[in-house]
Amino acid sequence: MSRKQQLHRPGPQPGPPADDTGCAILHVDMDAFFVSVELLERPELRGRPVIVGAAGPRGVVSAASYEARRFGVHSAMPMTRARRLCPQAVILPVSHGKYSRVSAAVFELFRSVTPLVEGLSLDEAFLDVAGAGRRLGRPAEIAAMIREQVRDQQGITCSVGVASTKFIAKLASTLCKPDGLLVVPADGVVDFLHPLPVASLWGVGERTEEALTRLGLRTVGQLAQVPPATLRRELGNATGTHLHELAWGRDPREVVPHTPDKSIGAEETFDTDIDDPDVIRRELLRLAEKVGARLRESGNSGRTVSVKLRMASFKTITRARTLDEPTDLARVIYVTACELYEGAALDRVRLRLVGVRVENLGPAGEAPRQLAFDEPERGWREAERAMDQVAHRFGRGAVRPAALVRPAADGDGRDGRDGRQ
């Protein structure tokens, strides 16, 4: 078996563990996270092709089990194509609240190992474990412990790359999926990298790969031997320099523990284009409820509310308004979003997509709040927090505004599920 084939072999590394000296960076990536969480409640589906996403004609795949991936299904693929590739797949709707709860528990485990945790999404993070050695052992031992505890505590699996840089650690976790652990020794980075295809490098998309192929460059090792000036001339200064550095395993970026959210939003693509203002306002209400809940869950409030309106022609416009004071209330977000929609003068214009977003975020506890003279002692704020408590216990959707309680098929082109874009 060639070294390249070994690198793509899933599961734990065979043989003695590699030397992890100087390899303080871990990249932890949950395996088919959305699917794995769903299978906790549907164990009878284990071993079968499973797709999580919206089942409508404009739905997209949010996640696919490894059994489905063997048929060519992958995330962000249109659901219609996924169905053609794997007609026997079981399709499950997206349940963001469920994934968020498992993610929060996993990240709590990460932070018990080290405060230097940089989350990339719900299901992956970088960890710098340089300061955890005396307490928990060597990096590879910490990685093995994390994998064991994620499995024992959450019932799902993860893959971990251990390396001296973020780029190599992430690449290692990708190559050892699913349920694997791969250590790339600090002095073995070049041997690890150079047999890999150029598409393995961050920043190499389809167009860049085509350009490199035209130059006869198919492996990272071949690219590494090209003078930087040639790469800059062929690919542009930034891309050429970036790829040359990565081809030699150079990545100076540190693990950044927390990057504050710049905005929180949600959007929905209708199954069929909609021109009924009542239906669109109802969708704005649903999205405002979702954004408000996410703001409160994150402990943030924001001052700028914006709406995104995409027409059937794909022309997209946005409108925004900055409020007098920050808010995390769905009621305020909804009223503002409706006013922005009405101000856009798109009445009876067929829309393909609508979105709601809140920007200019800050900690909710630090936001000044001006009380109105006629404001009741208890109102929307208390009501929405009560809804949060019910949702936390029984799941999002257990309680909702009356306007959103309706028969599944009422002509608005939606089936109530997330995952479209």
CSV table of C-alpha atoms in Angstrom, one decimal:
chain,number,residue,atom,x,y,z
A,1,MET,CA,0.0,0.0,0.0
A,2,SER,CA,1.4,3.4,-1.0
A,3,ARG,CA,1.8,6.2,1.5
A,4,LYS,CA,-1.0,8.1,-0.2
A,5,GLN,CA,-3.3,5.2,0.2
A,6,GLN,CA,-2.3,4.9,3.9
A,7,LEU,CA,-3.2,8.5,4.5
A,8,HIS,CA,-6.7,8.0,3.1
A,9,ARG,CA,-7.2,4.9,5.2
A,10,PRO,CA,-10.0,5.6,7.8
A,11,GLY,CA,-9.8,4.8,11.5
A,12,PRO,CA,-7.0,4.8,14.0
A,13,GLN,CA,-3.5,4.6,12.8
A,14,PRO,CA,-2.0,1.1,12.6
A,15,GLY,CA,1.2,0.3,14.4
A,16,PRO,CA,3.0,2.3,17.0
A,17,PRO,CA,1.9,6.0,17.5
A,18,ALA,CA,3.8,8.6,15.6
A,19,ASP,CA,6.1,11.1,17.3
A,20,ASP,CA,3.9,14.0,18.5
A,21,THR,CA,6.8,16.1,19.8
A,22,GLY,CA,6.0,19.8,19.0
A,23,CYS,CA,2.5,18.8,17.7
A,24,ALA,CA,0.3,20.9,20.1
A,25,ILE,CA,-2.5,21.6,17.6
A,26,LEU,CA,-5.5,19.4,17.4
A,27,HIS,CA,-8.3,19.6,14.9
A,28,VAL,CA,-11.4,17.7,16.1
A,29,ASP,CA,-14.1,17.0,13.5
A,30,MET,CA,-17.4,15.2,14.3
A,31,ASP,CA,-18.1,12.4,11.8
A,32,ALA,CA,-21.3,13.1,9.7
A,33,PHE,CA,-22.5,15.2,12.7
A,34,PHE,CA,-26.1,15.9,11.9
A,35,VAL,CA,-26.7,12.3,10.8
A,36,SER,CA,-24.9,10.9,13.8
A,37,VAL,CA,-27.1,12.9,16.2
A,38,GLU,CA,-30.2,11.8,14.3
A,39,LEU,CA,-29.2,8.2,14.6
A,40,LEU,CA,-29.1,8.5,18.4
A,41,GLU,CA,-32.9,8.5,18.2
A,42,ARG,CA,-33.2,6.3,15.1
A,43,PRO,CA,-30.6,3.5,15.7
A,44,GLU,CA,-32.6,1.2,13.3
A,45,LEU,CA,-31.2,3.4,10.5
A,46,ARG,CA,-27.5,2.6,11.3
A,47,GLY,CA,-25.8,1.1,8.3
A,48,ARG,CA,-28.3,2.6,5.9
A,49,PRO,CA,-27.8,5.6,3.6
A,50,VAL,CA,-29.3,8.6,5.5
A,51,ILE,CA,-29.5,12.2,4.3
A,52,VAL,CA,-30.3,15.2,6.5
A,53,GLY,CA,-31.8,18.2,4.7
A,54,ALA,CA,-35.0,19.7,3.2
A,55,ALA,CA,-36.9,17.3,1.0
A,56,GLY,CA,-38.6,19.9,-1.2
A,57,PRO,CA,-37.7,20.5,-4.8
A,58,ARG,CA,-35.3,23.3,-3.8
A,59,GLY,CA,-33.9,21.6,-0.8
A,60,VAL,CA,-30.2,21.0,-0.3
A,61,VAL,CA,-28.3,18.3,1.6
A,62,SER,CA,-27.1,19.4,5.0
A,63,ALA,CA,-25.3,16.2,5.8
A,64,ALA,CA,-25.0,12.6,4.5
A,65,SER,CA,-24.1,9.4,6.2
A,66,TYR,CA,-21.0,7.6,4.9
A,67,GLU,CA,-23.2,5.0,3.3
A,68,ALA,CA,-24.9,7.7,1.3
A,69,ARG,CA,-21.6,9.3,0.4
A,70,ARG,CA,-20.5,6.1,-1.4
A,71,PHE,CA,-23.2,7.0,-3.9
A,72,GLY,CA,-21.7,10.5,-4.5
A,73,VAL,CA,-24.0,12.4,-2.1
A,74,HIS,CA,-22.4,15.3,-0.3
A,75,SER,CA,-23.4,18.4,1.7
A,76,ALA,CA,-24.7,21.4,-0.2
A,77,MET,CA,-25.8,19.2,-3.1
A,78,PRO,CA,-29.4,19.8,-4.4
A,79,MET,CA,-31.7,17.3,-2.9
A,80,THR,CA,-33.1,16.4,-6.3
A,81,ARG,CA,-29.7,15.2,-7.4
A,82,ALA,CA,-29.1,13.4,-4.1
A,83,ARG,CA,-32.3,11.5,-4.7
A,84,ARG,CA,-31.2,10.5,-8.2
A,85,LEU,CA,-27.9,9.3,-6.9
A,86,CYS,CA,-29.2,7.4,-4.0
A,87,PRO,CA,-33.0,6.8,-4.3
A,88,GLN,CA,-33.0,4.3,-1.4
A,89,ALA,CA,-31.7,6.9,1.1
A,90,VAL,CA,-33.8,7.9,4.1
A,91,ILE,CA,-34.2,11.7,4.3
A,92,LEU,CA,-34.6,13.3,7.6
A,93,PRO,CA,-35.4,17.0,8.3
A,94,VAL,CA,-32.9,19.3,9.9
A,95,SER,CA,-33.2,19.8,13.7
A,96,HIS,CA,-30.9,22.7,14.6
A,97,GLY,CA,-31.8,22.7,18.3
A,98,LYS,CA,-30.9,19.1,18.7
A,99,TYR,CA,-27.5,19.6,17.1
A,100,SER,CA,-26.8,22.7,19.1
A,101,ARG,CA,-27.4,20.9,22.4
A,102,VAL,CA,-25.0,18.1,21.5
A,103,SER,CA,-22.4,20.6,20.1
A,104,ALA,CA,-22.5,22.6,23.3
A,105,ALA,CA,-21.8,19.5,25.3
A,106,VAL,CA,-18.9,18.6,23.0
A,107,PHE,CA,-17.4,22.1,23.2
A,108,GLU,CA,-17.7,22.0,27.0
A,109,LEU,CA,-15.5,18.9,26.9
A,110,PHE,CA,-13.0,20.7,24.7
A,111,ARG,CA,-12.8,23.6,27.1
A,112,SER,CA,-12.2,21.2,30.0
A,113,VAL,CA,-9.0,20.2,28.2
A,114,THR,CA,-7.8,23.7,27.2
A,115,PRO,CA,-9.1,27.3,27.1
A,116,LEU,CA,-7.6,27.6,23.7
A,117,VAL,CA,-10.5,26.3,21.6
A,118,GLU,CA,-11.4,27.9,18.3
A,119,GLY,CA,-14.7,26.7,17.0
A,120,LEU,CA,-15.2,26.6,13.2
A,121,SER,CA,-18.8,25.3,13.2
A,122,LEU,CA,-21.1,23.3,15.4
A,123,ASP,CA,-19.0,20.1,14.7
A,124,GLU,CA,-15.4,21.1,14.4
A,125,ALA,CA,-12.7,23.0,16.3
A,126,PHE,CA,-9.0,23.6,16.7
A,127,LEU,CA,-7.5,23.1,20.1
A,128,ASP,CA,-4.1,24.2,21.3
A,129,VAL,CA,-3.0,21.7,24.0
A,130,ALA,CA,0.5,22.9,24.6
A,131,GLY,CA,-0.4,24.0,28.2
A,132,ALA,CA,-2.3,20.8,29.0
A,133,GLY,CA,0.6,18.4,28.8
A,134,ARG,CA,1.6,18.2,32.5
A,135,ARG,CA,-2.1,17.5,33.5
A,136,LEU,CA,-3.3,15.3,30.6
A,137,GLY,CA,-0.3,13.9,28.8
A,138,ARG,CA,1.1,14.1,25.3
A,139,PRO,CA,-1.0,15.6,22.4
A,140,ALA,CA,-1.8,12.2,20.9
A,141,GLU,CA,-2.9,10.9,24.3
A,142,ILE,CA,-5.2,14.0,24.7
A,143,ALA,CA,-6.6,13.4,21.3
A,144,ALA,CA,-7.4,9.7,22.1
A,145,MET,CA,-9.0,10.8,25.4
A,146,ILE,CA,-11.2,13.3,23.6
A,147,ARG,CA,-12.3,10.7,21.1
A,148,GLU,CA,-13.2,8.3,23.9
A,149,GLN,CA,-15.1,10.8,25.9
A,150,VAL,CA,-17.1,12.1,22.9
A,151,ARG,CA,-18.1,8.5,22.2
A,152,ASP,CA,-18.9,7.6,25.8
A,153,GLN,CA,-20.7,10.9,26.7
A,154,GLN,CA,-22.5,11.7,23.4
A,155,GLY,CA,-22.7,8.4,21.6
A,156,ILE,CA,-21.1,9.7,18.4
A,157,THR,CA,-17.6,9.6,16.9
A,158,CYS,CA,-15.1,12.2,15.9
A,159,SER,CA,-11.8,12.2,14.0
A,160,VAL,CA,-8.7,14.1,15.3
A,161,GLY,CA,-5.7,15.4,13.5
A,162,VAL,CA,-2.6,16.1,15.6
A,163,ALA,CA,0.1,18.3,14.1
A,164,SER,CA,2.3,21.4,14.5
A,165,THR,CA,0.1,23.7,12.5
A,166,LYS,CA,-3.6,24.3,12.0
A,167,PHE,CA,-3.5,23.5,8.3
A,168,ILE,CA,-1.8,20.1,8.8
A,169,ALA,CA,-4.0,19.2,11.7
A,170,LYS,CA,-7.2,19.9,9.7
A,171,LEU,CA,-5.9,18.0,6.7
A,172,ALA,CA,-4.9,15.0,9.0
A,173,SER,CA,-8.4,14.8,10.5
A,174,THR,CA,-10.0,14.8,7.1
A,175,LEU,CA,-7.7,12.0,5.9
A,176,CYS,CA,-8.4,9.7,8.8
A,177,LYS,CA,-12.2,10.0,8.7
A,178,PRO,CA,-14.3,8.4,9.9
A,179,ASP,CA,-13.5,7.7,13.6
A,180,GLY,CA,-9.8,8.1,13.2
A,181,LEU,CA,-6.7,9.6,14.8
A,182,LEU,CA,-3.8,10.7,12.7
A,183,VAL,CA,-0.5,12.3,14.1
A,184,VAL,CA,1.7,14.1,11.6
A,185,PRO,CA,5.2,14.4,13.1
A,186,ALA,CA,6.7,17.9,13.0
A,187,ASP,CA,9.7,16.6,11.1
A,188,GLY,CA,7.5,14.6,8.7
A,189,VAL,CA,5.2,17.3,7.3
A,190,VAL,CA,6.8,17.5,3.9
A,191,ASP,CA,6.7,13.7,3.5
A,192,PHE,CA,3.0,13.8,4.5
A,193,LEU,CA,2.1,16.7,2.2
A,194,HIS,CA,3.9,16.2,-1.0
A,195,PRO,CA,2.3,13.0,-2.3
A,196,LEU,CA,-1.2,14.5,-1.9
A,197,PRO,CA,-3.2,16.0,-4.7
A,198,VAL,CA,-3.0,19.8,-5.1
A,199,ALA,CA,-6.8,20.0,-4.2
A,200,SER,CA,-5.8,19.1,-0.6
A,201,LEU,CA,-4.4,22.7,-0.1
A,202,TRP,CA,-6.7,25.3,1.4
A,203,GLY,CA,-7.7,27.8,-1.3
A,204,VAL,CA,-7.6,25.3,-4.2
A,205,GLY,CA,-11.0,25.3,-5.7
A,206,GLU,CA,-12.1,24.0,-9.1
A,207,ARG,CA,-10.7,27.0,-11.1
A,208,THR,CA,-7.4,27.0,-9.3
A,209,GLU,CA,-7.1,23.3,-9.6
A,210,GLU,CA,-7.7,23.6,-13.4
A,211,ALA,CA,-5.0,26.3,-13.6
A,212,LEU,CA,-2.5,24.1,-11.8
A,213,THR,CA,-3.4,21.1,-13.9
A,214,ARG,CA,-2.7,23.2,-17.1
A,215,LEU,CA,0.7,23.8,-15.6
A,216,GLY,CA,1.2,20.1,-15.1
A,217,LEU,CA,1.0,20.3,-11.3
A,218,ARG,CA,-1.0,17.5,-9.8
A,219,THR,CA,0.6,16.9,-6.5
A,220,VAL,CA,1.6,19.2,-3.7
A,221,GLY,CA,5.2,18.1,-4.1
A,222,GLN,CA,5.2,19.2,-7.8
A,223,LEU,CA,3.7,22.6,-6.8
A,224,ALA,CA,6.3,23.0,-4.0
A,225,GLN,CA,9.1,22.9,-6.6
A,226,VAL,CA,7.7,25.7,-8.7
A,227,PRO,CA,9.4,29.1,-8.0
A,228,PRO,CA,7.1,31.4,-6.0
A,229,ALA,CA,7.4,34.1,-8.7
A,230,THR,CA,6.0,31.7,-11.3
A,231,LEU,CA,3.0,30.8,-9.1
A,232,ARG,CA,2.4,34.5,-8.4
A,233,ARG,CA,2.5,35.3,-12.1
A,234,GLU,CA,0.1,32.4,-13.0
A,235,LEU,CA,-2.3,32.6,-10.0
A,236,GLY,CA,-2.0,36.1,-8.7
A,237,ASN,CA,0.2,37.5,-5.9
A,238,ALA,CA,-2.0,36.5,-2.9
A,239,THR,CA,-2.9,33.0,-4.1
A,240,GLY,CA,0.6,32.2,-5.5
A,241,THR,CA,2.3,33.1,-2.2
A,242,HIS,CA,-0.4,31.4,-0.1
A,243,LEU,CA,-0.1,28.1,-1.9
A,244,HIS,CA,3.7,28.1,-2.0
A,245,GLU,CA,3.7,28.5,1.8
A,246,LEU,CA,1.2,25.7,2.4
A,247,ALA,CA,3.0,23.4,0.0
A,248,TRP,CA,5.9,23.5,2.5
A,249,GLY,CA,3.6,23.1,5.5
A,250,ARG,CA,4.1,26.7,6.7
A,251,ASP,CA,1.1,28.1,8.5
A,252,PRO,CA,1.8,30.6,11.3
A,253,ARG,CA,-1.8,31.1,12.4
A,254,GLU,CA,-2.5,30.6,16.1
A,255,VAL,CA,-5.6,29.1,17.7
A,256,VAL,CA,-7.9,32.0,18.5
A,257,PRO,CA,-10.2,31.0,21.4
A,258,HIS,CA,-13.2,33.1,20.5
A,259,THR,CA,-14.3,35.2,17.6
A,260,PRO,CA,-17.4,37.2,18.5
A,261,ASP,CA,-20.4,36.7,16.2
A,262,LYS,CA,-20.7,39.6,13.8
A,263,SER,CA,-24.3,38.8,13.0
A,264,ILE,CA,-27.0,36.2,13.4
A,265,GLY,CA,-29.5,35.4,10.7
A,266,ALA,CA,-31.8,32.9,9.0
A,267,GLU,CA,-33.2,32.6,5.5
A,268,GLU,CA,-35.6,30.3,3.6
A,269,THR,CA,-36.0,29.4,0.0
A,270,PHE,CA,-39.6,28.6,-1.0
A,271,ASP,CA,-40.4,25.4,-2.9
A,272,THR,CA,-42.3,27.6,-5.3
A,273,ASP,CA,-42.0,31.4,-5.8
A,274,ILE,CA,-44.4,33.4,-3.6
A,275,ASP,CA,-46.1,36.7,-4.3
A,276,ASP,CA,-48.6,36.7,-1.4
A,277,PRO,CA,-47.6,39.4,1.1
A,278,ASP,CA,-49.4,37.6,3.9
A,279,VAL,CA,-47.4,34.4,3.3
A,280,ILE,CA,-44.2,36.4,3.1
A,281,ARG,CA,-44.9,38.2,6.4
A,282,ARG,CA,-45.6,34.9,8.0
A,283,GLU,CA,-42.3,33.6,6.9
A,284,LEU,CA,-40.6,36.8,8.2
A,285,LEU,CA,-42.3,36.0,11.6
A,286,ARG,CA,-40.9,32.5,11.6
A,287,LEU,CA,-37.4,33.7,10.7
A,288,ALA,CA,-37.6,36.5,13.3
A,289,GLU,CA,-38.5,33.9,16.0
A,290,LYS,CA,-35.5,31.8,15.0
A,291,VAL,CA,-33.1,34.7,15.0
A,292,GLY,CA,-34.4,36.0,18.3
A,293,ALA,CA,-34.0,32.6,19.9
A,294,ARG,CA,-30.4,32.3,18.6
A,295,LEU,CA,-29.6,35.8,19.9
A,296,ARG,CA,-30.8,35.0,23.4
A,297,GLU,CA,-29.1,31.6,23.3
A,298,SER,CA,-25.8,33.3,22.4
A,299,GLY,CA,-26.2,36.1,25.0
A,300,ASN,CA,-26.2,38.8,22.4
A,301,SER,CA,-28.5,41.6,21.2
A,302,GLY,CA,-28.1,43.7,18.1
A,303,ARG,CA,-29.0,47.1,16.8
A,304,THR,CA,-29.3,46.6,13.0
A,305,VAL,CA,-32.1,44.5,11.5
A,306,SER,CA,-31.9,43.6,7.8
A,307,VAL,CA,-34.0,41.7,5.3
A,308,LYS,CA,-32.9,39.8,2.2
A,309,LEU,CA,-35.3,39.5,-0.6
A,310,ARG,CA,-34.5,37.4,-3.7
A,311,MET,CA,-36.8,37.6,-6.6
A,312,ALA,CA,-37.7,34.8,-9.0
A,313,SER,CA,-35.2,36.3,-11.5
A,314,PHE,CA,-32.5,35.8,-8.8
A,315,LYS,CA,-32.1,39.5,-8.4
A,316,THR,CA,-31.5,40.1,-4.7
A,317,ILE,CA,-32.0,43.2,-2.7
A,318,THR,CA,-31.4,43.9,1.0
A,319,ARG,CA,-32.8,46.6,3.3
A,320,ALA,CA,-31.5,47.4,6.8
A,321,ARG,CA,-32.5,49.7,9.7
A,322,THR,CA,-30.5,50.6,12.8
A,323,LEU,CA,-32.7,50.6,16.0
A,324,ASP,CA,-32.5,53.1,18.8
A,325,GLU,CA,-31.4,50.4,21.2
A,326,PRO,CA,-30.2,46.8,20.8
A,327,THR,CA,-32.7,44.0,20.9
A,328,ASP,CA,-32.9,40.2,21.1
A,329,LEU,CA,-36.7,40.1,20.9
A,330,ALA,CA,-38.4,38.4,18.0
A,331,ARG,CA,-41.3,40.8,18.2
A,332,VAL,CA,-39.1,43.8,17.5
A,333,ILE,CA,-37.2,42.0,14.8
A,334,TYR,CA,-40.4,40.9,13.1
A,335,VAL,CA,-42.0,44.3,13.1
A,336,THR,CA,-38.8,45.9,11.7
A,337,ALA,CA,-38.4,43.2,9.1
A,338,CYS,CA,-42.0,43.7,7.9
A,339,GLU,CA,-41.5,47.5,7.6
A,340,LEU,CA,-38.4,46.9,5.6
A,341,TYR,CA,-40.2,44.5,3.3
A,342,GLU,CA,-43.1,46.9,2.8
A,343,GLY,CA,-40.7,49.7,2.2
A,344,ALA,CA,-39.0,47.7,-0.6
A,345,ALA,CA,-42.2,48.1,-2.7
A,346,LEU,CA,-42.2,44.4,-3.7
A,347,ASP,CA,-45.9,43.9,-3.2
A,348,ARG,CA,-47.0,41.1,-5.6
A,349,VAL,CA,-43.5,40.6,-6.8
A,350,ARG,CA,-42.7,36.8,-6.8
A,351,LEU,CA,-40.0,36.0,-4.3
A,352,ARG,CA,-37.8,32.9,-4.3
A,353,LEU,CA,-36.0,33.6,-0.9
A,354,VAL,CA,-36.4,35.8,2.2
A,355,GLY,CA,-34.0,36.2,5.0
A,356,VAL,CA,-33.8,38.1,8.3
A,357,ARG,CA,-30.5,39.1,10.0
A,358,VAL,CA,-29.5,41.1,13.1
A,359,GLU,CA,-26.1,42.8,13.1
A,360,ASN,CA,-24.0,45.1,15.3
A,361,LEU,CA,-24.0,42.6,18.1
A,362,GLY,CA,-22.9,43.0,21.7
A,363,PRO,CA,-23.5,41.3,25.0
A,364,ALA,CA,-27.2,41.6,25.9
A,365,GLY,CA,-26.5,42.3,29.6
A,366,GLU,CA,-24.4,45.4,28.6
A,367,ALA,CA,-27.1,46.9,26.3
A,368,PRO,CA,-28.9,49.9,27.7
A,369,ARG,CA,-32.7,49.6,27.6
A,370,GLN,CA,-35.1,52.6,27.6
A,371,LEU,CA,-38.4,51.8,29.3
A,372,ALA,CA,-41.5,53.2,27.6
A,373,PHE,CA,-44.1,55.0,29.7
A,374,ASP,CA,-46.9,52.7,28.7
A,375,GLU,CA,-44.8,49.5,28.8
A,376,PRO,CA,-46.5,46.8,31.0
A,377,GLU,CA,-44.6,45.3,33.9
A,378,ARG,CA,-44.5,42.0,32.1
A,379,GLY,CA,-44.6,41.7,28.3
A,380,TRP,CA,-42.9,40.4,25.2
A,381,ARG,CA,-39.5,40.0,26.9
A,382,GLU,CA,-40.9,37.7,29.6
A,383,ALA,CA,-43.1,35.8,27.1
A,384,GLU,CA,-40.2,35.1,24.8
A,385,ARG,CA,-37.9,33.9,27.6
A,386,ALA,CA,-40.7,31.6,28.7
A,387,MET,CA,-40.9,30.2,25.2
A,388,ASP,CA,-37.1,29.6,25.4
A,389,GLN,CA,-37.5,27.6,28.5
A,390,VAL,CA,-40.3,25.5,27.0
A,391,ALA,CA,-38.2,25.0,23.8
A,392,HIS,CA,-35.2,23.9,25.8
A,393,ARG,CA,-37.2,21.3,27.6
A,394,PHE,CA,-39.5,20.0,24.8
A,395,GLY,CA,-37.7,21.2,21.6
A,396,ARG,CA,-38.1,24.1,19.3
A,397,GLY,CA,-41.6,24.1,17.9
A,398,ALA,CA,-43.3,22.9,21.1
A,399,VAL,CA,-44.6,26.5,21.5
A,400,ARG,CA,-44.8,29.1,18.7
A,401,PRO,CA,-46.9,32.2,17.7
A,402,ALA,CA,-50.4,31.3,16.7
A,403,ALA,CA,-49.8,32.7,13.2
A,404,LEU,CA,-47.3,29.9,12.6
A,405,VAL,CA,-49.7,27.1,13.7
A,406,ARG,CA,-51.3,26.0,10.5
A,407,PRO,CA,-51.9,22.9,8.3
A,408,ALA,CA,-48.8,21.6,6.6
A,409,ALA,CA,-50.1,22.3,3.1
A,410,ASP,CA,-51.6,25.8,3.0
A,411,GLY,CA,-50.3,27.1,-0.3
A,412,ASP,CA,-47.1,28.9,0.9
A,413,GLY,CA,-44.7,26.5,-0.8
A,414,ARG,CA,-43.0,25.4,2.4
A,415,ASP,CA,-43.1,22.3,4.5
A,416,GLY,CA,-41.8,23.9,7.7
A,417,ARG,CA,-38.3,22.3,7.5
A,418,ASP,CA,-34.9,24.0,7.4
A,419,GLY,CA,-32.0,23.3,5.1
A,420,ARG,CA,-32.8,25.3,2.0
A,421,GLN,CA,-30.6,28.0,0.5
